[in-house]
PDB file of C-alpha atoms and ligand atoms in Angstrom:
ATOM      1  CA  UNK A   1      -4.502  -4.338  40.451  1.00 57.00           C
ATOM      2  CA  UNK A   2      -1.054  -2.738  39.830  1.00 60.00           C
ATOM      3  CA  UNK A   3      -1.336  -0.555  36.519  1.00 63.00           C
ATOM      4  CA  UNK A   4       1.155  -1.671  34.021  1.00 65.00           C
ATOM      5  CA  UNK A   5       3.846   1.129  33.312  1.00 68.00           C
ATOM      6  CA  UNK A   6       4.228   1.806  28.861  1.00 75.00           C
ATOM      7  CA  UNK A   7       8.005   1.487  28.016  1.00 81.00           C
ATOM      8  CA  UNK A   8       8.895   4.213  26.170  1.00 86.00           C
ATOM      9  CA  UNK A   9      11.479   4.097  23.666  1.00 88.00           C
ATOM     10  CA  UNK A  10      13.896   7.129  23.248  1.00 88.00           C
ATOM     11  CA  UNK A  11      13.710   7.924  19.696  1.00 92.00           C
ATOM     12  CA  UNK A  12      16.651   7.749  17.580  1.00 96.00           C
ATOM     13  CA  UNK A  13      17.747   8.524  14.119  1.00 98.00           C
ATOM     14  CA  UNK A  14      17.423   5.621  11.416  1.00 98.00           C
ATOM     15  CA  UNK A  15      20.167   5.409   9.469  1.00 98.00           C
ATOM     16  CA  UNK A  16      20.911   3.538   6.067  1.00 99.00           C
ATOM     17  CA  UNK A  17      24.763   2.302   5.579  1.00 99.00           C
ATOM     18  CA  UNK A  18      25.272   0.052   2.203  1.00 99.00           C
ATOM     19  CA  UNK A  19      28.406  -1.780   2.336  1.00 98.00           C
ATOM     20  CA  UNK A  20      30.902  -1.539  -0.507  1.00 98.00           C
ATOM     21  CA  UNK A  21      31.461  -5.099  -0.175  1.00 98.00           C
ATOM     22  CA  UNK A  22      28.971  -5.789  -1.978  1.00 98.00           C
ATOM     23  CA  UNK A  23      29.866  -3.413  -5.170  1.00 98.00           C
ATOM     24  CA  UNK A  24      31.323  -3.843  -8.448  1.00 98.00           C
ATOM     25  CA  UNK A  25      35.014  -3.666  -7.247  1.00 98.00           C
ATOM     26  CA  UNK A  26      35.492  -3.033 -11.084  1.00 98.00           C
ATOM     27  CA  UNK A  27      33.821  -0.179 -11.088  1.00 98.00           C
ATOM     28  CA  UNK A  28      34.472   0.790  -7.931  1.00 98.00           C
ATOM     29  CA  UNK A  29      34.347   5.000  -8.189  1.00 98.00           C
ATOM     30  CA  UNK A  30      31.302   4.568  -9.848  1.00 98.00           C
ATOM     31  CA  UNK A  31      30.205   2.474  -6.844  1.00 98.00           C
ATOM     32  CA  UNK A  32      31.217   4.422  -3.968  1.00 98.00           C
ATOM     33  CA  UNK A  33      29.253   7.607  -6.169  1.00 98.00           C
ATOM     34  CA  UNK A  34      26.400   5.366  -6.648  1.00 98.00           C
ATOM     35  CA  UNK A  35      25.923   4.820  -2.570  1.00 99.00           C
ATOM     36  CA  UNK A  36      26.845   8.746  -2.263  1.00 98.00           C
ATOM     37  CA  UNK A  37      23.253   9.236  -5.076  1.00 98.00           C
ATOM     38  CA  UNK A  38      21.006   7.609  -3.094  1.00 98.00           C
ATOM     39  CA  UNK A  39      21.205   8.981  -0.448  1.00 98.00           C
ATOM     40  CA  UNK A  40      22.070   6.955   2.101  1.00 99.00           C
ATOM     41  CA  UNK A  41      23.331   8.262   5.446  1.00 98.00           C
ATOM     42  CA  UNK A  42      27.402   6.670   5.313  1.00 99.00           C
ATOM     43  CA  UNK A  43      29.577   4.361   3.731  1.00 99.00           C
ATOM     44  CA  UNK A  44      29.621   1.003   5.398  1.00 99.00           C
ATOM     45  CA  UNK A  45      33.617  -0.771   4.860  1.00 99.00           C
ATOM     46  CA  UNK A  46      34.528  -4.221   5.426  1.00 98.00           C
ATOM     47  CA  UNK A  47      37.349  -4.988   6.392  1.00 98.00           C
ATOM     48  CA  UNK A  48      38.715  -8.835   6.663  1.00 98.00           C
ATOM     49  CA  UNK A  49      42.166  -9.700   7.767  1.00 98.00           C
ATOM     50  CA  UNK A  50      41.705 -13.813   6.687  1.00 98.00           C
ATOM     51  CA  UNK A  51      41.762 -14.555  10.654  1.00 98.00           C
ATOM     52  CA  UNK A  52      39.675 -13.062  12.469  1.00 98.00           C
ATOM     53  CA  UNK A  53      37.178 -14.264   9.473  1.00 98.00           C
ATOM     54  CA  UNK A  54      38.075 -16.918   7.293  1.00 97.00           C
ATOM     55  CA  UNK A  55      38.023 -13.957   3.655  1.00 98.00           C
ATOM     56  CA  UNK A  56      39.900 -11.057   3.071  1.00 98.00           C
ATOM     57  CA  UNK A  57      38.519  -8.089   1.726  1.00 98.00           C
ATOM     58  CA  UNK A  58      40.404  -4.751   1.585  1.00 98.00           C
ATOM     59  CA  UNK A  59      42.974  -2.290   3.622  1.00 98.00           C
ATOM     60  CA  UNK A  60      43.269   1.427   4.334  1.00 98.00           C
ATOM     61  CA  UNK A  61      43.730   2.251   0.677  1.00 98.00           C
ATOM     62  CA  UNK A  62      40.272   1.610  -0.194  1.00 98.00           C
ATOM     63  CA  UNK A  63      38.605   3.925   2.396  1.00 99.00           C
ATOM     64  CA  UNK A  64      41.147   6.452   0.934  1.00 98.00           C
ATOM     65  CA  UNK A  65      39.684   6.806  -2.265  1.00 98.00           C
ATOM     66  CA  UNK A  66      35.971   6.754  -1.059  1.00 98.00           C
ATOM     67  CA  UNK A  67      37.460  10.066   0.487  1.00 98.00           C
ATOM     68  CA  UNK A  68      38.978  10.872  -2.769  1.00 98.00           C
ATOM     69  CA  UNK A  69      36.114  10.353  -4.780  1.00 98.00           C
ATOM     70  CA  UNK A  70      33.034  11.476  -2.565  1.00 99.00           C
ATOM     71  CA  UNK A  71      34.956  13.460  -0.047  1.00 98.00           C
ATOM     72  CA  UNK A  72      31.210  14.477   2.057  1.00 98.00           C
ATOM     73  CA  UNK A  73      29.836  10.604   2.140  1.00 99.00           C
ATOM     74  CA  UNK A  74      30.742   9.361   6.177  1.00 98.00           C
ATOM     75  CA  UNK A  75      33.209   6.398   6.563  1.00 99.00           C
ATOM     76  CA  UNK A  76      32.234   3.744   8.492  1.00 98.00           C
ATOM     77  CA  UNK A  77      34.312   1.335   8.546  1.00 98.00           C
ATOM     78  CA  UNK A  78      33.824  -2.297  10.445  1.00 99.00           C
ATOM     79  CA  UNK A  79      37.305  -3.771  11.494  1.00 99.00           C
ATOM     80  CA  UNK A  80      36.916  -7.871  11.586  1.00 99.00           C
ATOM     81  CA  UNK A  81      40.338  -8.299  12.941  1.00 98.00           C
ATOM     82  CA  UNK A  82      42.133 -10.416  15.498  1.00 98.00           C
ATOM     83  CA  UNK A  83      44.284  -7.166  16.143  1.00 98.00           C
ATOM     84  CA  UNK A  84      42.607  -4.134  15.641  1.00 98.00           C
ATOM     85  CA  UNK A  85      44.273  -2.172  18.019  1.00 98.00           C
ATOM     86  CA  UNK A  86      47.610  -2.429  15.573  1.00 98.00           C
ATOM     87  CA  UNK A  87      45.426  -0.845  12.489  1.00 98.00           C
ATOM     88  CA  UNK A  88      42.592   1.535  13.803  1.00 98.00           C
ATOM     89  CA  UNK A  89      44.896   4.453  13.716  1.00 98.00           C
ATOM     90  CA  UNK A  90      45.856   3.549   9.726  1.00 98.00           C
ATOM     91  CA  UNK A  91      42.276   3.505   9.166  1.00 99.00           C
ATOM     92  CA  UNK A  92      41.784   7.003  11.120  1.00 98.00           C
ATOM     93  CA  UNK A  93      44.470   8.432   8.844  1.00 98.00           C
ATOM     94  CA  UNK A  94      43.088   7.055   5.781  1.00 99.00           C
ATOM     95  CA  UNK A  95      39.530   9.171   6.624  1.00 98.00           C
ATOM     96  CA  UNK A  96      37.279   6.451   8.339  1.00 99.00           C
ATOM     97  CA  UNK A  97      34.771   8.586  10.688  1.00 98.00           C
ATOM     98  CA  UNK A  98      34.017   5.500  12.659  1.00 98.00           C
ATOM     99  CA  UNK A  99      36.064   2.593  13.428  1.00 98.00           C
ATOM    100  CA  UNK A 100      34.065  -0.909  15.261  1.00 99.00           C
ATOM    101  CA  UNK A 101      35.872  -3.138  16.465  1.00 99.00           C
ATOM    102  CA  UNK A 102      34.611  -6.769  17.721  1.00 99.00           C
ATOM    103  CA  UNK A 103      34.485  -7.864  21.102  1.00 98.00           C
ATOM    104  CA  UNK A 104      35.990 -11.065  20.665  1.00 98.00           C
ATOM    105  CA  UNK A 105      38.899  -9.689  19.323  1.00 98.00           C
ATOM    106  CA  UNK A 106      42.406 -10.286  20.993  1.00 98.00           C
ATOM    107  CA  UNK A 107      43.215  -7.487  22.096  1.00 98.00           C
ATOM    108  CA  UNK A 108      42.775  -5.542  25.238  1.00 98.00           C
ATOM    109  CA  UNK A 109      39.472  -4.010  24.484  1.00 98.00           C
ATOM    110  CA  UNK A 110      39.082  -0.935  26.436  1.00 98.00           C
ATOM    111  CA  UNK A 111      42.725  -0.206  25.254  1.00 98.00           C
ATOM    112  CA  UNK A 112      41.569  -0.443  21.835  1.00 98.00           C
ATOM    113  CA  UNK A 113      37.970   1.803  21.981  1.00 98.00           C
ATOM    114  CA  UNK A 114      39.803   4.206  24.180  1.00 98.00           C
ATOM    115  CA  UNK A 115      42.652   4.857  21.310  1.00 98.00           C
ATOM    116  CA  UNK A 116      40.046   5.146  18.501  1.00 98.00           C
ATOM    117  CA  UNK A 117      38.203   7.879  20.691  1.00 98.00           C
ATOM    118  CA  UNK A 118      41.952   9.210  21.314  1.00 98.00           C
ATOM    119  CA  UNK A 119      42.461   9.489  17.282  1.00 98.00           C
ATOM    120  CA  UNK A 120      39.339  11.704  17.504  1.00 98.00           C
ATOM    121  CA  UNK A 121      36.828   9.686  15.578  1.00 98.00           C
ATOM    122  CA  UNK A 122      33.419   7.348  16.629  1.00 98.00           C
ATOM    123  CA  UNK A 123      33.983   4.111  18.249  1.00 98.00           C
ATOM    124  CA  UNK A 124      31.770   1.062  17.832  1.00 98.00           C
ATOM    125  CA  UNK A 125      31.688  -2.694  19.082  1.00 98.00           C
ATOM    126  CA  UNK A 126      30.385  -5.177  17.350  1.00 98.00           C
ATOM    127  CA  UNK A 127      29.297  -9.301  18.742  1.00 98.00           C
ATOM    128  CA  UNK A 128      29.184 -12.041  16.607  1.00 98.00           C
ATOM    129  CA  UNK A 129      25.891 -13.305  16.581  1.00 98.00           C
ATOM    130  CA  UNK A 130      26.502 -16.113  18.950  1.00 98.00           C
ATOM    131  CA  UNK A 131      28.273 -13.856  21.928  1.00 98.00           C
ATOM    132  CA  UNK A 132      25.611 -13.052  24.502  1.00 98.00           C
ATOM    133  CA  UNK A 133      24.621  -9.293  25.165  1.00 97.00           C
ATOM    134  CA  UNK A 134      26.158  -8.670  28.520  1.00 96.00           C
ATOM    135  CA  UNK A 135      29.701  -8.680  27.037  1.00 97.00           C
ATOM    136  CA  UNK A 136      28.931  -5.413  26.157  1.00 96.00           C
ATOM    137  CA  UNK A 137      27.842  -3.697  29.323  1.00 94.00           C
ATOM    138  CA  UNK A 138      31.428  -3.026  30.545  1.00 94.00           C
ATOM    139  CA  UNK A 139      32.676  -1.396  27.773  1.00 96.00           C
ATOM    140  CA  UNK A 140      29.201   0.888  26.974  1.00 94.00           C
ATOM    141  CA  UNK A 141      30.412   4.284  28.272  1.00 94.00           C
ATOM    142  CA  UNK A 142      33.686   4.076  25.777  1.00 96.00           C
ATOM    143  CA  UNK A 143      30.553   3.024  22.947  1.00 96.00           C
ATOM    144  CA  UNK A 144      29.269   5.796  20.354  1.00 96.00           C
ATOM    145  CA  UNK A 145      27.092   2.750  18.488  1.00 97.00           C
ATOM    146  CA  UNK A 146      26.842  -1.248  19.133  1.00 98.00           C
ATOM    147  CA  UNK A 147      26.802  -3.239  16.219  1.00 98.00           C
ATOM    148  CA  UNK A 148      24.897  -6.935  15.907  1.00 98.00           C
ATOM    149  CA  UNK A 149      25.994  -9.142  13.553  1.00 99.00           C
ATOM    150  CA  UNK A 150      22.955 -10.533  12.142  1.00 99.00           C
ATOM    151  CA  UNK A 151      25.419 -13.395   9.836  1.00 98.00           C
ATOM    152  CA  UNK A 152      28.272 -15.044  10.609  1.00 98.00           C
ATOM    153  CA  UNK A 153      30.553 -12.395   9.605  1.00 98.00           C
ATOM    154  CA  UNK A 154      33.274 -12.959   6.659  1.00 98.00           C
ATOM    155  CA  UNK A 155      30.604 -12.528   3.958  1.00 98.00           C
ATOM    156  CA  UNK A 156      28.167 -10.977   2.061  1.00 98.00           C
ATOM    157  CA  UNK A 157      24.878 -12.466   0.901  1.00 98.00           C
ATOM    158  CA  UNK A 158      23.862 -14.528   3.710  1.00 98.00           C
ATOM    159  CA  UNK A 159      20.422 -15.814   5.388  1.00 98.00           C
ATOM    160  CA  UNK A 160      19.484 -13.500   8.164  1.00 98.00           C
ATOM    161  CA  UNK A 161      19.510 -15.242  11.438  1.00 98.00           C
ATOM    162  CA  UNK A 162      16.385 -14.046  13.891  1.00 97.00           C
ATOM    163  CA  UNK A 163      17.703 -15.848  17.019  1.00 98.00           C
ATOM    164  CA  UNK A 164      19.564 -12.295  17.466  1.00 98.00           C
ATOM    165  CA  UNK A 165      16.492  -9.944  17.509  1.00 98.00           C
ATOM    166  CA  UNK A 166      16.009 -10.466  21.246  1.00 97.00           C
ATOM    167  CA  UNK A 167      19.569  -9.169  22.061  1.00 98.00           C
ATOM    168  CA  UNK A 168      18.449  -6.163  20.250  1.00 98.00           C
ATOM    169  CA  UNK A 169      15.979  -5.569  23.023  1.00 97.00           C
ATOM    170  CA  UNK A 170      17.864  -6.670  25.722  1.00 96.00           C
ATOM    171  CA  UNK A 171      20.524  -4.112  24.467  1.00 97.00           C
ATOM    172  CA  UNK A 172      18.001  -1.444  23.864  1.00 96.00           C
ATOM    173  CA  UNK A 173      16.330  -1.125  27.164  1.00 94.00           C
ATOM    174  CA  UNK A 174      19.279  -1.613  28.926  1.00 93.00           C
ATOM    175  CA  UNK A 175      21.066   1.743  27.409  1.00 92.00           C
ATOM    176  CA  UNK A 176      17.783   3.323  28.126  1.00 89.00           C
ATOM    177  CA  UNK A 177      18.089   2.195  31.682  1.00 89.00           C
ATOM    178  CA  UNK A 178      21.285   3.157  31.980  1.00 87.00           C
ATOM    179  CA  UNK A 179      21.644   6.604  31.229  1.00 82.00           C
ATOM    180  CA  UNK A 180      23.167   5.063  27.692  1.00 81.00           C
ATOM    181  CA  UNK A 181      20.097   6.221  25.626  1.00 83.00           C
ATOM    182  CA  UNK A 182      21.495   7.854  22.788  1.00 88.00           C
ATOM    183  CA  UNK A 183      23.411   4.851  21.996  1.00 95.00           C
ATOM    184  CA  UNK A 184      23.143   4.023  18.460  1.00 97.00           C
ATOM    185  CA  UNK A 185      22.111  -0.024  17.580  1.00 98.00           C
ATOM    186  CA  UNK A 186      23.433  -1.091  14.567  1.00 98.00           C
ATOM    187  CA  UNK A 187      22.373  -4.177  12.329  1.00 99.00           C
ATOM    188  CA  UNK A 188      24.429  -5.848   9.573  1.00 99.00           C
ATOM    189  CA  UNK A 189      24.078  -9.390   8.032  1.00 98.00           C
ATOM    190  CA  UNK A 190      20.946 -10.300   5.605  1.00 98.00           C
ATOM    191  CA  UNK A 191      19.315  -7.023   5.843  1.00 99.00           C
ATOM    192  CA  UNK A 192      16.418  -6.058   3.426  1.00 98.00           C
ATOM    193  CA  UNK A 193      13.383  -4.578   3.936  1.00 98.00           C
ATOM    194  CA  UNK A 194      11.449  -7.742   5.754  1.00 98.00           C
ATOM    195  CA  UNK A 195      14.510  -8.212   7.740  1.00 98.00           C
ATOM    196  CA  UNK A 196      15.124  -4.634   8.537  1.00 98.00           C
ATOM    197  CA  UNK A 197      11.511  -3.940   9.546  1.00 98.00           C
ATOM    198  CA  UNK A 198      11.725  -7.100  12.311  1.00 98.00           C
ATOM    199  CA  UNK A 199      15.591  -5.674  13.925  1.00 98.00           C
ATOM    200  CA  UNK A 200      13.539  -1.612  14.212  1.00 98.00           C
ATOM    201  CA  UNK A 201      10.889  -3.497  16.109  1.00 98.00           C
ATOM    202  CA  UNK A 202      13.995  -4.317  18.630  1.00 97.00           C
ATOM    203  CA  UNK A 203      14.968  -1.289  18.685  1.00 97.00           C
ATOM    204  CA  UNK A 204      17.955  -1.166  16.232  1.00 98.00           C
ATOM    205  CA  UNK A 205      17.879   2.216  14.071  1.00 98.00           C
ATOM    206  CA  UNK A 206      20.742   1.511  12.141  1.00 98.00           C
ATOM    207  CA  UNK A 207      20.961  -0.673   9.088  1.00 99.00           C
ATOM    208  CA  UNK A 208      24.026  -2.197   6.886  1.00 99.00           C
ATOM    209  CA  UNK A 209      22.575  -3.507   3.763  1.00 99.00           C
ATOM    210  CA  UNK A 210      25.383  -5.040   1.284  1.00 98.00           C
ATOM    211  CA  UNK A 211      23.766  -7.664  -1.581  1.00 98.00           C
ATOM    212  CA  UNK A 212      20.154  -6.152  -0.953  1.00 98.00           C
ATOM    213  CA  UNK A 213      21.341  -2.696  -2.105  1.00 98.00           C
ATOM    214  CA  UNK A 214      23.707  -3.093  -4.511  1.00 98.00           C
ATOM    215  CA  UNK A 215      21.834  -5.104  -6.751  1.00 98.00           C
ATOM    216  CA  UNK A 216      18.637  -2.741  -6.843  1.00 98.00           C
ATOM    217  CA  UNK A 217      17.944  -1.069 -10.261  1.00 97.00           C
ATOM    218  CA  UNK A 218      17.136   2.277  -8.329  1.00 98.00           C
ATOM    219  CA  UNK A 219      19.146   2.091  -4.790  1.00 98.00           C
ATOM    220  CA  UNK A 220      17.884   5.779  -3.836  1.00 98.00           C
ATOM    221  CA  UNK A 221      14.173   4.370  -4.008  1.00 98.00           C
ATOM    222  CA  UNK A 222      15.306   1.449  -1.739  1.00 98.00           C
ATOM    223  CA  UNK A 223      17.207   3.428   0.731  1.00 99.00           C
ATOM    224  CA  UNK A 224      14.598   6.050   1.100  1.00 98.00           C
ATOM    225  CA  UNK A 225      12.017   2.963   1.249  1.00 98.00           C
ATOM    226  CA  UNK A 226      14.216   1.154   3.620  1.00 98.00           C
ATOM    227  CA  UNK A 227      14.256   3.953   5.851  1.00 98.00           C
ATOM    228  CA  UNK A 228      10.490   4.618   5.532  1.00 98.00           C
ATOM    229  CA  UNK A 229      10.006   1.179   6.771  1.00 98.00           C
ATOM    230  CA  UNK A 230      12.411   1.143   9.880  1.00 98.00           C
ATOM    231  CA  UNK A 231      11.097   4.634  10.993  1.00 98.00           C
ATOM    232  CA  UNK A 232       7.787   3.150  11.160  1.00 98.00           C
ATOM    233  CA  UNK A 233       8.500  -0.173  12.722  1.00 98.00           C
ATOM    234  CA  UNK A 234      11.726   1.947  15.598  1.00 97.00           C
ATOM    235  CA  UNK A 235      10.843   0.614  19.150  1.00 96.00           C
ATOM    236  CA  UNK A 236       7.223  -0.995  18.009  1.00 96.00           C
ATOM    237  CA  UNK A 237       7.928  -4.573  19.868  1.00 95.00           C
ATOM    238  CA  UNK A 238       9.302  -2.895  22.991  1.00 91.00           C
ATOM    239  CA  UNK A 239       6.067  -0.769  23.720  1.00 74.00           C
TER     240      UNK A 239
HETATM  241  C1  LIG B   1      29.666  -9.453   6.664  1.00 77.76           C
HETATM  242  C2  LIG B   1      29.809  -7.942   6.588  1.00 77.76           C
HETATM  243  C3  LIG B   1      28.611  -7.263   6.060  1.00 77.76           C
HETATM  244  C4  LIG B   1      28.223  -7.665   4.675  1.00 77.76           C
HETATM  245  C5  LIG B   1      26.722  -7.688   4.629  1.00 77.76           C
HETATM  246  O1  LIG B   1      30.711 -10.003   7.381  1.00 77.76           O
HETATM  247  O2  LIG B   1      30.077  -7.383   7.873  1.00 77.76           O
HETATM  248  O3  LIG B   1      28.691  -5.838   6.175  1.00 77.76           O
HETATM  249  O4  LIG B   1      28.684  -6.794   3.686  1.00 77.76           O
HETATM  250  O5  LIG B   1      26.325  -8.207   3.419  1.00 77.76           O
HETATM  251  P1  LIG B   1      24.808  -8.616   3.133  1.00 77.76           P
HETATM  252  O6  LIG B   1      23.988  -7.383   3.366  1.00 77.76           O
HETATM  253  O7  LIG B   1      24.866  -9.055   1.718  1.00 77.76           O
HETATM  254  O8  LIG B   1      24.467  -9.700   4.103  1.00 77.76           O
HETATM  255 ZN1  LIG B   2      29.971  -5.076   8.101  1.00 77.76          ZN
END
């Protein structure tokens, strides 16, 4: 009987991102220190052009005084745009560390993740949950992190939808496959600790949190906790 070979998982980080979206734009300073307090490992901004996604959020401005106000807390920022190509390089200048972009943008893709790298910062793509996993294999090697969008994206404070776990995998064991394996999987949409726990079994290690964070009483507990979980659970359905 042929012995059944283990799949072994290349470890990676797990990271914690909450997204501002979800703040008290009121308060907003206070906010962006709050995230920087708990601890959590970046910054996550949304930002929604009213076409790409049927809200609008905020521009340039507002990642430049998250560098203004906690000038050592990473900017990641999460472009849903029809055109990001004309607006990475205003987020670059405006201090984002890492600018996604989605794959069903119109634009010419490669063009786009190429120029990001250009500007000197992290590139990421992100699918809508409904865009099968293979769009992504072309564009991999021009990839720092993937990003699955576990809502529709446009806003915060949605149900988590499972039917995109097994991408997760799919995604996961193909980067390990193909020489890709430091490739950091990203999850945003729904996330909390139930959620969170179910996308590390995939194999995701990174997780946006936006509602689930902000409205904690102690968000360094949940972070840390969040992160505690998602350690433990990294790669456990792929083994
Ligand atoms: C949705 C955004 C998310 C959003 C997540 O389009 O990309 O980052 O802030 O919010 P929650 O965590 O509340 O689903
Ligand atoms: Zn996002």
């Amino acid at each position: 009987m042929a012995a059944v070979l283990a799949y072994t998982v290349t470890p990676m980080k797990v990271q914690v991102l909450p997204s501002l979206l979800a703040a008290d734009f009121g308060r907003l300073a206070n906010e962006i220190r709050r995230v920087e307090a708990s601890g959590a490992d970046a910054l996550h901004l949304d930002i929604m052009d009213a076409h790409f996604v049927p809200n609008l959020s905020f521009g340039p401005d507002i990642v430049s005084l998250a560098r203004r106000v906690c000038p050592d807390l990473y900017r990641h920022t999460h472009l849903m745009m029809t055109r990001p190509d004309l607006y990475s390089g205003r987020f670059v200048e405006a201090g984002s560390q890492t600018v996604q972009i989605h794959a069903e943008a119109d634009c010419d893709i490669w063009g786009a993740l190429a120029a990001i790298r250009a500007d000197g910062v992290r590139t990421g793509l992100v699918l809508r949950p409904q865009t099968p996993v293979s769009t992504l294999f072309p564009y991999l090697s021009l990839c720092d992190e993937v990003l699955f969008m576990t809502v529709n994206p446009g806003y915060g404070g949605q149900a988590f939808m499972d039917e995109v776990l097994p991408k997760i995998s799919v995604l996961r064991r193909h980067a390990d496959a193909s020489g890709a394996n430091g490739l950091e999987i990203m999850v945003d949409g729904g996330i909390n600790f139930e959620t969170a726990e179910l996308c590390a079994a995939y194999g995701a290690n990174q997780f946006v949190a936006g509602s689930f964070l902000f409205k904690q009483q102690e968000m360094g507990a949940a972070v840390t906790r969040l992160r505690e979980i998602c350690e433990k659970a990294y790669g456990t359905n792929l083994r």
